[in-house]
Short mmCIF file of C-alpha atoms in Angstrom, two decimals:
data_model
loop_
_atom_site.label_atom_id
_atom_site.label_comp_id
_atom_site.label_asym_id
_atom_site.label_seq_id
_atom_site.Cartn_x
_atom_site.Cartn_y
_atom_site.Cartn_z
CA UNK A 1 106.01 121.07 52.49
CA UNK A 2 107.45 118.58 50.14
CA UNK A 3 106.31 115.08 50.83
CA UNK A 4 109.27 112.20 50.99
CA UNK A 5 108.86 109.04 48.03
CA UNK A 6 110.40 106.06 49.43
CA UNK A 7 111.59 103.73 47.44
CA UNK A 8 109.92 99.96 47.82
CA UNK A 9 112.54 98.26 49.58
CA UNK A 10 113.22 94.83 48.01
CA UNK A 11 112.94 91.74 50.29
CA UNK A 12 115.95 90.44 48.50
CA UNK A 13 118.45 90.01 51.46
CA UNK A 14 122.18 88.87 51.43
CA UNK A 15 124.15 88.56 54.43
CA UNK A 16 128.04 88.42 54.00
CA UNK A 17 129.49 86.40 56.90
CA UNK A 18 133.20 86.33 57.32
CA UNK A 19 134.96 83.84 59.88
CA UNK A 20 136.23 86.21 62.06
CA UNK A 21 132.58 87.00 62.50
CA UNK A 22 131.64 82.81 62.93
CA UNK A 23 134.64 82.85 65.50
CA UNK A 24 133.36 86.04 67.02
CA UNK A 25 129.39 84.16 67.94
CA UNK A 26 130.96 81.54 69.01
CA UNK A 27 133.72 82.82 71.53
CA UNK A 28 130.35 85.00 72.61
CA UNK A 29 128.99 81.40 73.86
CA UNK A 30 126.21 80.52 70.95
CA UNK A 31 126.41 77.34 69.82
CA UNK A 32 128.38 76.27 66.64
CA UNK A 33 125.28 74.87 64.89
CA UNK A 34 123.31 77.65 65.61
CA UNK A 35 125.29 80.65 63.67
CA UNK A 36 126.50 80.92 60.10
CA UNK A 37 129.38 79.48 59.19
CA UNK A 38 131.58 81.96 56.84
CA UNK A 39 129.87 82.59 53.27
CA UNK A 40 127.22 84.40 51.55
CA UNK A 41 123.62 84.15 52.24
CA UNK A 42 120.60 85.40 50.39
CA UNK A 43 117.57 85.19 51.54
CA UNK A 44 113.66 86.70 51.39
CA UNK A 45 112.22 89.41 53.50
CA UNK A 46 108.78 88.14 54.65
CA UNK A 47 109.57 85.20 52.79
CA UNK A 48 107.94 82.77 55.72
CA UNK A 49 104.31 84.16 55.36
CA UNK A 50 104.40 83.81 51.79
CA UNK A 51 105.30 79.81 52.45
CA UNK A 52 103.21 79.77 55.17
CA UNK A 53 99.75 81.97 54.42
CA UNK A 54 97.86 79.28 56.94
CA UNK A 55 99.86 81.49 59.72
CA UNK A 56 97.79 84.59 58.61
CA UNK A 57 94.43 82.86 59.30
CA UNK A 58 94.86 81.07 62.51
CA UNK A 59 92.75 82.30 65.43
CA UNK A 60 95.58 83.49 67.92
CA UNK A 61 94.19 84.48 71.40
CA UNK A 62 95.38 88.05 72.44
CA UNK A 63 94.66 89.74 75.16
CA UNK A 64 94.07 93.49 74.23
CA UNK A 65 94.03 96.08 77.15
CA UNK A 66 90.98 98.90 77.41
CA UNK A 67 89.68 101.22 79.79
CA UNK A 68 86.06 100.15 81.27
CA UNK A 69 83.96 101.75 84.29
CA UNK A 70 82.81 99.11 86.61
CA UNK A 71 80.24 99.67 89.51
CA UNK A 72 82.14 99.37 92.74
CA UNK A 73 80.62 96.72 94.42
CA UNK A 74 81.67 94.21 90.90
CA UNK A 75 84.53 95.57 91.39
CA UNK A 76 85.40 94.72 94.83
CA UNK A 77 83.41 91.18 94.78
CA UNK A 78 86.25 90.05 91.75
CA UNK A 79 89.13 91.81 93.61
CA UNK A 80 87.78 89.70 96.91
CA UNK A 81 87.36 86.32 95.16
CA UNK A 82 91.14 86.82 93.90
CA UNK A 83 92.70 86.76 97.17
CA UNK A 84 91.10 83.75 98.25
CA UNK A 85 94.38 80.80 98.02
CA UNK A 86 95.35 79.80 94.17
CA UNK A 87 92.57 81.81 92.88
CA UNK A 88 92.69 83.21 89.58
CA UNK A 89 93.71 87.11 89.09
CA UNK A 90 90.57 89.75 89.29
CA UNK A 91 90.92 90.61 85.40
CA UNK A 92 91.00 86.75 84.56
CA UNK A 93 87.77 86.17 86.76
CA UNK A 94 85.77 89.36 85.24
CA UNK A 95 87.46 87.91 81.56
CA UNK A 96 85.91 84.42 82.12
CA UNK A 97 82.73 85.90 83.76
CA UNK A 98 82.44 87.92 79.95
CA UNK A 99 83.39 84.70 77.92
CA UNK A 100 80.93 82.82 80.05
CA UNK A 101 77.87 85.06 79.31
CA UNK A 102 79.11 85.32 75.30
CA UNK A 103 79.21 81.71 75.07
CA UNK A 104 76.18 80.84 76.90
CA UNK A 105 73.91 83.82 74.73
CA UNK A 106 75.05 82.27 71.46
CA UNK A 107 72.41 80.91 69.25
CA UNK A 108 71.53 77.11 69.55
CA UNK A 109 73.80 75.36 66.81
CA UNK A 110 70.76 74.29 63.84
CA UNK A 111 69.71 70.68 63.43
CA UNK A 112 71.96 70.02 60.59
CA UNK A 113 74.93 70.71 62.54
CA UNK A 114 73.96 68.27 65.25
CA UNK A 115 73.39 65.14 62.51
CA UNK A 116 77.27 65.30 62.12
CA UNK A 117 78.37 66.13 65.07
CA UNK A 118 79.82 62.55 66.29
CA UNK A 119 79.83 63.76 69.88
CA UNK A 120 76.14 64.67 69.73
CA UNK A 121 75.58 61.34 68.18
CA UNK A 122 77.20 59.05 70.87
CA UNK A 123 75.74 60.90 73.90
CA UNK A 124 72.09 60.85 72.34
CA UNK A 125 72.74 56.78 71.67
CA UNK A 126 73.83 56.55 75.14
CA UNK A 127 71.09 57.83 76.52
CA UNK A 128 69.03 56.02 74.35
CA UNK A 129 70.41 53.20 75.55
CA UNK A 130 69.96 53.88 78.80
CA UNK A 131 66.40 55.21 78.44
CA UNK A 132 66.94 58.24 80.46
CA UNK A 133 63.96 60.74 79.78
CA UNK A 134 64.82 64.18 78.66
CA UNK A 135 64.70 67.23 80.48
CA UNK A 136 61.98 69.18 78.92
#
């Protein structure tokens, strides 16, 4: 069986817009600023990641759905704290029950970190200051 060669397609675009399509958008209720008037426009496929590569590298929080086999009883005792009044969903509680334990096994930040962390800094003077003894 032969394979199919696609060409590259370009990300050159040009849109042709005529006024009976302008008049068209905006009998159809959208706003006169927000469609093209009549004329030619070019424009770049993909063109706004290659302005914006920062977009790329942001942490964006997604949820992704899998399949895991829970013991019964952990289960039921999320499913049971959900239906108590404005309490969170059961896969929200079991979600922040996981990010809790993550958080709470990662290693202690090292020294250096600490020196320049300015929130470190002021709670350590402030307890300095108010010569409260430390836990250990």
């Amino acid at each position: 069986m032969k394979k199919k060669t696609r060409k590259p397609k370009s990300k050159d675009v040009t849109v042709a817009v005529t006024q009976k399509d302008y008049d068209r958008e905006v009998r159809a209720g959208v706003k006169e600023d927000e469609t093209f008037k009549s004329g030619v426009y070019r424009g770049r496929r993909g063109g706004f990641l290659e302005r914006h590569p920062e977009a790329l590298t942001e942490k964006v929080e997604t949820k992704i759905g899998i399949y895991i086999k829970l013991d019964r009883d952990i289960l039921q005792f999320f499913k049971q704290r959900a239906k108590r009044p404005n309490a969170a969903p059961y896969q929200t509680q079991i979600n922040n029950a996981l990010r809790a334990f993550m958080e709470g096994t990662q290693e202690p930040p090292h020294f250096s970190e600490l020196i320049n962390n300015e929130k470190f800094i002021a709670a350590l003077a402030e307890r300095v200051r108010r010569g409260v003894p430390s836990r250990s």
